[in-house]
Amino acid sequence: MRSALAITATATAALFSSALSAPVMDELWRRASNSVTSDVNYAASKSYTHVIVGCGLGGLTTAVRLSEDPKNTVLCLEAGGDSRTDDRVVSMTQYGKAFGTELDWGWATTPQPAAGGNTKTIRGGKTLGGSTAINNGAWGRGDAAQYDGLSQLGNDGWSWSDIESYMKKSEDWNAPQGWQKDAGAQGDSSAHGTGGPVTVSFTPDMYKGPHQKAYVKALNNALGVPEVSDLAAGNVSGVVSYSQNSMQPTGNQIRVSSATAYLSPVEKIRPNLVVLLNWRGVKMNMASSNNGKHKAASVVAQSTKSGPQRTFKASKGVIVSAGAIRTPLFLEASGIGNADVLKKIGVQQQIDLPGVGKGLIEQTMNSIGSKQGHYDPSGKGPSNIIAFPNIYQVMSNATEVRSWIESNMDSWAQAQVNAGSAVNKAGLLKQYELTVKLIFDDKVGIVELFGDHGYPQSGMGVDLWQMMPFSRGSVHSTDASGFSHPQLNPGYFTNPVDMALTVAGLRAARKTLKDSAIRDGLGETESLPGFSVIPDNDQQGDFAKWQNFVLKGNGGNGFSSVHHPIATASMMSRELGGVVDPNFKVYDTENVWIVDASVLPTQMTAHLSASLYGLAEKAAATIRKA
């Protein structure tokens, strides 16, 4: 016999279904069973303890962790839509298909002198999951010394041992299967977590051809780069023949984004979490608190530039997770930043933090390659051979290079300040000193040599980027609307060290492709740029010709951005130009935190996602205690 409750529920459903149309019933059921909505009226019908601006990696990680506490009610505002079932997103085989579409912010830079006055594009995911929905999913962490170094910039308590536990918390690691081990895949189980939200595995379609081992052997022969077992273990100066990805271990290279990892498992069972799509946070309303600090009272959201605004109150606080490009814009629209910038966009200054938008660090990429030789790649990929040689492996005169850097750091730092890319010389010198220590003393990987089958030619290629740039840039609002394109100036190659290291990396890449393991073993030789464009010599080619290739190669387009911008709201002491303290809180505020790549003050020798998941887990734990 059915219970009275069941009978009542059935009768109620029948009553409502007779009175309401099917679409209305569908919407009511969706609201009752799903955290994700595009209905602003539904979102406005609730009250919130926390409002999060941006539902990418940092935003969704924080939203889901905060809403684990039933006393918290969390709203996450997402400027884009939900692409979890979009063919351009679901499988890594479609990597790149989202670029230049509505899923991509596609920020154009200001004209760059290093690019002959042309602009460059920085990609960023404009969709649920942010850039984790459109990136290539490479998984690895920086060198342990790089996390330890964060404490030298005023971040007491930060270290590898601390952040490692949070990085592991985010993971559900899958060891290589038997056939993958036979092909050469390795992993260190002690370096990973299991049972976390983000599935990490080796691609089920991974290449099994001879080019993987040949590339590893060539790197060892040509440069002395050793093979390491795992790029997540804290010692990454070496090469792995197979890297890991945020990807399901079975199926057609199924992407794991922050949306599928964190949100999907709870969206139908978490009534205290609302994710509002196609509405962006444009500013905070601030008020003074009893202790004299500023308190965020609410967030103003808008769907279109000409559309109505809605205000969402936050009783406990606001978390800004809009990413390294958009987070500074949101802060400036809220009156937080440099007085001169705020005056230009007509915003009254609330908090004087000149570091907002300054200190931008972005990497650049160039590729060389060969045409297909006589080998079968035996698989679909994606390409996943990653090497991080250190300075002594790519430069025979590394000691002299160190002296050159140290004797010029002062003037270079002042030049960046004069260009508006740094707050003060003292702060940038601290970063430079740390970078020099990491490069020359700790011997962290200084360039990435990414073994790329089928790009930029049909055979083996090498994608090269300098991991720890000395150049700095900036990003600022052009108005207070939250919809206008920012003034985005990455300042590519404004410090000469970056070109020196880039050319050294390209020479190292050429030397690797020339090695017998590739030349004879695969039957390949460099065809881009090729020896007719850059004649070979005992230094692997003339510096000036390589520099020209960096700036103007690839049919005149030259280098591209790597799409890893950081450091526009840095976690540093305030006197050095920092914007947030070691607990992610914006200086002079009581309840505003930033959780995204903008707080990282220096680059890592890694693709960033694994580090950022750990950072977001640490931030969420910190904010829950606030």
XYZ file of C-alpha atoms in Angstrom:
626
model
C 0.000 0.000 0.000
C 1.259 3.459 -0.876
C 1.764 5.876 1.986
C -0.446 8.890 2.531
C 2.568 11.036 1.640
C 2.897 9.324 -1.744
C -0.822 9.721 -2.443
C -0.683 13.388 -1.479
C 2.347 13.954 -3.690
C 0.612 12.264 -6.628
C -2.520 14.315 -6.182
C -0.512 17.520 -5.885
C 1.396 16.719 -9.052
C -1.847 16.044 -10.896
C -3.316 19.326 -9.672
C -0.293 21.327 -10.799
C 0.023 19.526 -14.115
C -3.576 20.325 -14.936
C -3.110 23.978 -14.069
C 0.333 24.634 -15.564
C 1.720 24.100 -19.039
C 4.360 21.462 -19.684
C 7.200 24.011 -20.171
C 6.386 25.648 -16.845
C 6.316 22.268 -15.115
C 9.628 21.371 -16.712
C 11.167 24.600 -15.461
C 9.815 24.077 -11.940
C 11.217 20.559 -11.835
C 14.565 21.706 -13.237
C 14.793 24.392 -10.579
C 13.965 21.924 -7.853
C 16.521 19.373 -9.019
C 19.403 21.343 -10.515
C 21.744 24.030 -9.227
C 22.356 25.367 -12.737
C 19.962 27.948 -14.157
C 19.766 30.844 -16.579
C 16.694 32.277 -14.825
C 17.807 35.386 -12.971
C 14.466 35.658 -11.170
C 14.954 32.213 -9.687
C 18.476 33.137 -8.592
C 17.182 36.391 -7.095
C 14.548 34.550 -5.070
C 17.213 33.172 -2.747
C 19.538 34.800 -0.230
C 23.254 34.044 -0.153
C 26.141 33.907 2.259
C 28.682 33.972 -0.583
C 28.604 35.319 -4.127
C 31.297 34.102 -6.499
C 32.193 35.992 -9.666
C 33.226 33.510 -12.348
C 32.468 29.783 -12.524
C 35.742 28.515 -13.938
C 38.398 26.450 -12.189
C 38.696 28.620 -9.081
C 35.050 29.612 -8.905
C 33.493 26.163 -9.143
C 36.044 24.536 -6.858
C 35.322 27.174 -4.226
C 31.555 27.131 -4.775
C 31.254 23.385 -4.363
C 33.524 23.249 -1.310
C 31.777 26.161 0.437
C 28.342 24.672 -0.239
C 29.377 21.406 1.428
C 28.471 23.285 4.606
C 24.651 23.465 4.643
C 24.867 26.731 6.587
C 26.337 28.379 3.498
C 24.267 29.379 0.486
C 26.375 30.077 -2.573
C 25.697 31.873 -5.848
C 28.187 31.535 -8.703
C 27.827 34.018 -11.567
C 28.999 32.784 -14.983
C 29.292 35.105 -17.989
C 29.037 32.204 -20.434
C 26.741 29.248 -20.862
C 26.927 25.534 -20.125
C 29.067 23.689 -22.687
C 29.397 20.354 -20.904
C 27.616 18.538 -23.745
C 29.072 20.663 -26.554
C 30.914 18.568 -29.153
C 33.708 21.152 -29.212
C 34.320 20.578 -25.513
C 33.428 17.004 -24.577
C 36.388 15.262 -26.232
C 40.013 16.362 -26.248
C 40.093 15.229 -29.873
C 38.322 18.521 -30.630
C 40.940 20.663 -28.897
C 41.107 24.073 -30.561
C 37.598 23.936 -32.041
C 36.309 26.308 -29.345
C 38.945 28.940 -30.089
C 37.522 32.052 -31.699
C 33.930 31.079 -30.850
C 31.426 32.202 -28.236
C 33.173 29.840 -25.805
C 36.392 31.865 -25.959
C 36.975 35.355 -24.575
C 39.631 35.783 -27.283
C 41.267 38.869 -25.775
C 43.255 40.944 -28.252
C 46.322 42.651 -26.870
C 47.372 46.205 -27.548
C 49.774 46.534 -30.518
C 53.022 44.900 -29.427
C 56.369 46.405 -30.486
C 57.901 42.910 -30.388
C 55.285 41.817 -32.911
C 55.933 44.677 -35.310
C 53.012 46.672 -33.956
C 50.566 43.805 -34.438
C 48.283 42.398 -31.769
C 48.252 38.917 -30.278
C 45.369 36.897 -28.861
C 45.102 35.351 -25.404
C 42.515 32.580 -25.137
C 40.282 32.038 -22.122
C 37.200 29.919 -21.572
C 33.954 31.893 -21.561
C 31.820 29.022 -20.373
C 31.051 26.930 -17.334
C 34.395 25.483 -16.296
C 36.345 28.416 -17.725
C 39.567 27.520 -19.473
C 39.413 23.929 -18.199
C 36.606 23.506 -20.746
C 38.765 24.475 -23.726
C 42.391 23.723 -22.765
C 44.434 20.642 -23.691
C 44.211 19.128 -20.220
C 47.944 18.645 -19.587
C 48.547 17.711 -15.942
C 51.642 18.413 -13.895
C 52.978 20.575 -11.092
C 55.872 22.942 -10.777
C 59.131 22.290 -9.010
C 58.865 22.124 -5.206
C 61.301 25.049 -4.920
C 58.874 27.292 -6.802
C 56.120 26.799 -4.217
C 58.611 27.214 -1.382
C 59.710 30.469 -3.019
C 56.276 32.041 -2.585
C 57.111 32.652 1.073
C 59.950 34.971 0.003
C 57.384 37.392 -1.420
C 55.605 37.940 1.885
C 53.477 34.792 1.930
C 54.246 33.231 5.294
C 53.203 29.618 5.562
C 53.288 28.853 1.857
C 55.412 25.881 0.813
C 55.416 22.777 -1.340
C 54.523 20.538 1.604
C 51.485 22.688 2.382
C 50.064 23.149 -1.106
C 50.838 19.553 -2.154
C 48.162 18.204 0.184
C 45.560 20.444 -1.453
C 46.694 19.508 -4.952
C 46.292 15.860 -4.023
C 42.857 16.573 -2.549
C 41.613 17.655 -5.971
C 42.766 14.466 -7.715
C 41.424 11.073 -8.618
C 44.559 9.622 -10.163
C 44.549 6.567 -12.399
C 47.791 4.627 -12.715
C 48.846 3.586 -16.213
C 47.271 0.360 -17.414
C 49.411 -2.617 -18.328
C 49.580 -1.855 -22.041
C 50.365 1.774 -21.253
C 53.229 0.732 -18.981
C 54.515 -1.527 -21.737
C 54.577 1.480 -24.068
C 56.586 3.496 -21.531
C 54.055 5.359 -19.380
C 55.174 5.876 -15.799
C 53.680 7.401 -12.686
C 54.510 7.933 -9.031
C 51.473 6.990 -6.966
C 52.900 8.750 -3.893
C 52.708 12.055 -5.780
C 48.969 11.830 -6.374
C 45.641 11.762 -4.628
C 42.725 9.434 -5.229
C 39.036 9.921 -4.635
C 39.096 13.638 -5.447
C 36.907 15.325 -8.057
C 39.380 15.659 -10.959
C 40.018 12.444 -12.860
C 43.630 12.258 -14.036
C 44.798 9.528 -16.382
C 46.875 8.586 -19.367
C 44.992 9.017 -22.616
C 43.240 5.822 -23.757
C 44.379 6.621 -27.317
C 47.976 7.366 -26.436
C 50.649 7.000 -29.070
C 52.591 3.747 -28.934
C 54.912 4.488 -31.841
C 58.701 4.774 -31.689
C 58.701 8.582 -31.779
C 57.910 8.829 -28.056
C 60.998 6.920 -26.935
C 63.104 8.410 -29.733
C 62.360 11.944 -28.512
C 63.276 11.030 -24.933
C 66.514 9.418 -26.094
C 67.373 12.397 -28.304
C 66.896 14.826 -25.412
C 69.205 12.755 -23.267
C 71.811 12.398 -26.011
C 71.752 16.007 -27.179
C 71.156 17.920 -23.953
C 71.670 15.509 -21.092
C 68.024 15.793 -20.012
C 67.166 12.810 -17.776
C 63.914 10.903 -17.867
C 61.685 11.427 -14.820
C 58.748 9.273 -13.834
C 56.139 11.913 -13.033
C 55.735 15.657 -13.590
C 53.649 15.961 -10.428
C 56.286 14.821 -7.942
C 57.978 18.190 -7.316
C 61.146 17.546 -9.338
C 60.318 18.290 -12.948
C 63.677 19.130 -14.511
C 63.609 16.262 -16.972
C 61.385 14.593 -19.554
C 58.442 12.204 -19.414
C 57.666 10.105 -22.458
C 53.977 10.173 -21.537
C 52.412 12.960 -19.502
C 49.029 12.766 -17.813
C 45.832 14.619 -18.632
C 42.629 15.659 -16.896
C 40.785 13.051 -18.920
C 38.696 9.943 -18.373
C 40.770 6.738 -18.624
C 38.303 5.188 -21.080
C 36.223 6.497 -23.965
C 37.061 8.965 -26.702
C 39.464 11.209 -24.772
C 36.657 12.576 -22.579
C 37.581 15.929 -21.026
C 37.433 16.464 -17.289
C 36.814 20.150 -16.530
C 36.077 21.892 -13.259
C 32.426 21.807 -14.348
C 32.280 18.048 -14.894
C 34.567 17.272 -11.948
C 33.158 19.493 -9.209
C 29.701 20.632 -10.298
C 28.197 17.688 -12.185
C 28.250 15.225 -9.248
C 26.394 17.590 -6.895
C 24.234 19.862 -9.024
C 21.064 17.805 -8.483
C 21.587 17.289 -4.743
C 22.930 20.652 -3.546
C 19.963 23.001 -2.894
C 22.222 25.620 -1.279
C 24.198 26.142 -4.507
C 23.002 28.191 -7.484
C 24.985 28.659 -10.682
C 23.556 31.468 -12.807
C 24.530 31.269 -16.470
C 24.964 34.145 -18.930
C 25.165 36.753 -16.169
C 28.458 38.351 -15.246
C 29.421 40.191 -12.103
C 30.245 43.768 -13.080
C 31.069 45.314 -9.694
C 30.765 45.052 -5.910
C 28.967 47.454 -3.657
C 31.256 48.221 -0.723
C 30.557 49.499 2.773
C 32.718 50.295 5.782
C 32.840 47.741 8.576
C 33.282 48.272 12.303
C 37.034 47.654 12.158
C 37.577 50.331 9.527
C 38.040 47.904 6.660
C 35.823 47.774 3.624
C 33.115 45.151 3.482
C 31.524 43.794 0.327
C 27.773 44.023 0.703
C 26.615 42.801 -2.694
C 27.498 42.079 -6.305
C 25.869 43.764 -9.278
C 25.292 41.415 -12.206
C 24.276 42.015 -15.793
C 23.558 39.790 -18.793
C 24.140 42.297 -21.594
C 25.696 45.734 -21.686
C 22.357 47.427 -22.335
C 20.305 45.067 -20.185
C 18.999 45.509 -16.639
C 21.199 44.999 -13.610
C 20.419 42.746 -10.666
C 21.989 42.996 -7.233
C 22.811 39.943 -5.122
C 23.619 40.420 -1.456
C 26.372 38.379 0.197
C 26.136 38.130 3.978
C 29.566 36.518 4.448
C 31.581 37.658 1.487
C 32.474 37.834 -2.189
C 34.938 35.592 -4.008
C 36.376 36.929 -7.262
C 37.352 34.137 -9.650
C 37.077 35.832 -13.024
C 40.623 34.938 -14.109
C 43.842 36.879 -14.542
C 42.406 39.122 -17.266
C 38.925 39.875 -15.917
C 39.492 39.879 -12.149
C 41.379 43.224 -12.265
C 38.557 44.716 -14.343
C 35.980 43.691 -11.746
C 38.085 45.130 -8.934
C 38.561 48.427 -10.769
C 34.836 48.740 -11.482
C 34.349 48.251 -7.731
C 36.723 51.093 -6.845
C 39.746 48.956 -5.966
C 42.971 49.838 -7.732
C 45.152 52.684 -8.926
C 43.636 56.151 -8.549
C 44.662 57.272 -12.037
C 43.079 54.235 -13.698
C 39.880 54.621 -11.691
C 39.640 58.302 -12.549
C 39.821 57.516 -16.270
C 36.853 55.155 -16.047
C 34.847 57.423 -13.757
C 34.934 55.277 -10.614
C 35.410 56.630 -7.097
C 38.357 54.970 -5.396
C 37.452 52.817 -2.397
C 40.787 51.104 -1.760
C 44.184 52.237 -2.996
C 45.834 49.122 -4.411
C 48.085 50.127 -7.322
C 49.013 46.480 -7.953
C 45.602 45.713 -9.447
C 46.158 44.891 -13.115
C 49.943 45.299 -12.980
C 52.600 42.586 -13.019
C 50.978 40.491 -15.775
C 53.186 37.556 -16.764
C 52.429 35.653 -19.959
C 54.520 33.094 -21.811
C 55.191 32.926 -25.556
C 55.459 29.941 -27.892
C 57.302 29.113 -31.104
C 57.436 25.762 -32.864
C 59.917 23.971 -35.079
C 59.338 20.664 -36.797
C 59.981 18.046 -39.419
C 57.951 16.275 -42.057
C 56.692 12.746 -41.499
C 59.427 10.136 -41.609
C 59.182 6.362 -41.836
C 57.388 5.571 -38.583
C 53.822 4.774 -37.534
C 52.690 6.858 -34.519
C 50.284 4.032 -33.605
C 47.591 5.955 -31.780
C 45.557 9.135 -31.820
C 47.220 11.090 -29.038
C 47.032 13.786 -27.920
C 50.734 14.600 -28.005
C 52.084 14.314 -24.495
C 55.899 14.207 -24.382
C 56.947 17.046 -22.090
C 60.506 18.082 -21.238
C 61.716 20.816 -18.892
C 65.497 21.189 -19.331
C 67.323 23.475 -16.932
C 69.490 26.472 -17.768
C 72.730 24.488 -17.794
C 71.299 22.042 -20.328
C 70.308 24.718 -22.849
C 73.077 27.300 -22.312
C 76.786 26.512 -22.249
C 77.499 29.993 -20.832
C 74.924 29.907 -18.026
C 77.324 31.357 -15.451
C 77.997 34.396 -17.645
C 74.268 34.764 -18.286
C 73.640 34.888 -14.551
C 76.191 37.682 -14.161
C 74.577 39.592 -17.030
C 71.136 39.302 -15.436
C 72.263 40.275 -11.947
C 74.192 43.302 -13.179
C 71.175 44.621 -15.104
C 68.223 43.690 -12.874
C 68.000 47.091 -11.237
C 67.681 49.032 -14.491
C 65.353 46.433 -16.009
C 63.053 46.602 -12.995
C 62.938 50.387 -13.192
C 62.098 50.199 -16.894
C 59.112 47.962 -16.135
C 57.924 50.401 -13.462
C 58.272 53.287 -15.921
C 56.194 51.336 -18.444
C 53.371 50.882 -15.924
C 53.934 47.125 -15.641
C 55.056 47.023 -12.007
C 54.165 48.998 -8.886
C 57.683 49.653 -7.653
C 61.247 48.594 -8.274
C 61.666 46.917 -4.897
C 58.788 44.540 -5.533
C 59.946 43.507 -8.985
C 63.537 43.100 -7.823
C 62.288 40.673 -5.177
C 60.663 38.644 -7.934
C 63.752 38.814 -10.129
C 65.993 37.694 -7.258
C 63.712 34.741 -6.574
C 63.616 33.840 -10.274
C 67.417 33.930 -10.531
C 67.721 31.656 -7.499
C 65.206 29.203 -8.936
C 66.861 29.129 -12.358
C 70.530 28.966 -11.409
C 70.623 27.497 -7.884
C 67.574 25.240 -7.797
C 67.942 24.374 -11.487
C 64.221 24.344 -12.219
C 63.175 23.739 -15.802
C 63.554 27.015 -17.691
C 61.990 26.109 -21.050
C 59.403 23.591 -22.134
C 60.218 21.409 -25.123
C 56.860 19.822 -25.899
C 57.203 16.889 -28.289
C 54.310 17.377 -30.682
C 53.547 14.733 -33.312
C 51.996 16.265 -36.434
C 52.653 19.908 -35.560
C 53.850 22.309 -36.905
C 54.654 19.946 -39.798
C 53.474 16.395 -40.439
C 56.214 14.691 -38.387
C 57.839 15.353 -35.027
C 57.685 18.931 -33.820
C 58.824 20.833 -30.764
C 56.706 23.552 -29.186
C 58.987 25.831 -27.190
C 58.184 28.328 -24.512
C 60.175 30.105 -21.851
C 58.664 29.119 -18.516
C 59.638 32.029 -16.234
C 59.554 35.326 -18.159
C 61.235 38.454 -16.839
C 58.967 40.714 -18.916
C 55.890 42.187 -17.269
C 52.679 43.690 -18.596
C 49.346 45.045 -17.433
C 45.600 44.874 -17.951
C 43.153 47.649 -17.075
C 39.557 48.655 -17.656
C 38.662 51.026 -20.451
C 35.317 51.821 -18.823
C 33.310 50.675 -15.821
C 30.686 48.672 -17.708
C 32.242 45.243 -17.353
C 31.597 44.633 -21.054
C 34.196 46.690 -22.903
C 37.471 45.223 -24.124
C 40.308 45.819 -21.660
C 43.593 47.559 -22.323
C 45.670 44.388 -22.358
C 49.419 44.812 -22.737
C 51.430 41.657 -21.929
C 54.699 43.459 -22.685
C 56.136 40.526 -24.613
C 59.951 40.544 -24.786
C 60.281 43.886 -23.004
C 63.083 42.281 -20.999
C 65.977 40.919 -23.105
C 66.382 37.814 -20.934
C 63.222 36.365 -22.438
C 64.567 36.488 -25.979
C 67.915 35.044 -24.883
C 66.207 32.095 -23.210
C 63.755 31.600 -26.074
C 66.551 31.431 -28.636
C 68.490 29.080 -26.363
C 65.439 26.847 -26.185
C 64.997 26.829 -29.963
C 68.643 25.975 -30.462
C 68.188 23.133 -27.972
C 65.122 21.968 -29.885
C 67.095 21.969 -33.152
C 69.928 20.021 -31.535
C 67.389 17.474 -30.300
C 65.812 16.989 -33.735
C 69.296 16.572 -35.234
C 70.136 13.687 -32.916
C 70.498 10.261 -34.477
C 67.579 8.902 -32.434
C 65.285 11.090 -34.536
C 67.353 11.593 -37.689
C 68.102 7.906 -38.219
C 65.532 6.255 -35.980
C 62.563 8.139 -37.423
C 63.970 9.295 -40.747
C 63.210 12.944 -40.043
C 65.056 16.220 -40.300
C 64.069 19.776 -39.456
C 61.937 21.395 -42.157
C 60.586 24.379 -40.211
C 62.281 26.806 -40.129
C 64.821 24.587 -41.893
C 68.541 24.980 -42.504
C 68.076 27.186 -45.560
C 66.280 29.781 -43.426
C 68.582 29.484 -40.413
C 71.876 27.910 -41.518
C 73.363 25.566 -38.971
C 76.638 26.161 -37.114
C 78.304 25.014 -33.911
C 75.754 27.075 -31.926
C 72.764 25.602 -33.803
C 72.218 28.770 -35.806
C 72.819 32.516 -35.678
C 71.157 34.382 -32.787
C 69.820 37.205 -34.976
C 68.209 34.756 -37.401
C 66.554 32.847 -34.588
C 65.341 36.122 -33.097
C 63.807 37.036 -36.432
C 62.097 33.627 -36.511
C 60.704 34.184 -33.003
C 59.234 37.546 -33.959
C 58.339 37.047 -37.617
C 58.434 33.332 -38.404
C 55.430 31.148 -39.178
C 54.453 33.108 -42.266
C 55.137 36.442 -40.607
C 52.962 35.789 -37.569
C 55.821 34.936 -35.228
C 55.275 33.845 -31.651
C 51.907 33.165 -30.079
C 50.675 33.480 -26.513
C 50.609 30.327 -24.402
C 47.361 31.464 -22.704
C 48.770 31.150 -19.165
C 48.361 34.736 -17.841
C 48.956 35.246 -14.121
C 49.942 37.813 -11.462
C 47.482 40.668 -12.053
C 46.311 40.644 -8.415
C 49.386 39.135 -6.847
C 49.663 37.425 -3.501
C 52.558 39.476 -2.123
C 53.133 41.860 0.724
C 51.356 45.121 0.087
C 54.522 47.216 0.051
C 55.847 45.076 -2.814
C 52.723 45.740 -4.872
C 50.587 42.851 -3.677
C 46.789 42.829 -3.853
C 45.907 39.864 -1.636
C 47.404 38.515 1.573
C 48.519 34.876 2.102
C 44.897 33.994 2.926
C 43.618 35.216 -0.468
C 41.931 38.257 1.102
C 42.119 41.597 -0.692
C 44.023 44.113 1.415
C 41.864 46.537 3.415
C 38.772 44.363 3.009
C 36.969 42.247 5.547
C 35.355 39.734 3.214
C 36.670 39.848 -0.359
C 38.852 36.998 -1.588
C 40.434 36.242 -4.958
C 40.720 32.640 -6.122
C 42.254 32.329 -9.576
C 45.548 32.597 -11.462
C 45.742 36.355 -10.893
C 47.103 35.783 -7.366
C 50.129 33.717 -8.488
C 53.066 36.181 -8.389
C 55.467 34.016 -10.429
C 55.123 31.403 -13.149
C 55.534 27.690 -12.543
C 57.475 25.151 -14.572
C 54.217 23.419 -15.413
C 50.920 23.666 -17.187
C 48.895 25.517 -14.582
C 45.681 23.582 -13.930
C 46.994 21.125 -11.330
C 48.543 23.946 -9.295
C 45.425 26.085 -9.565
C 43.152 23.291 -8.361
C 45.369 22.986 -5.289
C 45.329 26.744 -4.816
C 41.516 26.779 -5.040
C 41.169 23.899 -2.578
C 43.408 25.764 -0.129
C 41.421 28.961 -0.649
C 38.090 27.226 -0.080
C 39.340 25.701 3.168
C 40.602 29.118 4.276
C 37.370 30.928 3.419
C 35.230 28.312 5.174
C 37.081 29.114 8.394
C 36.645 32.891 8.006
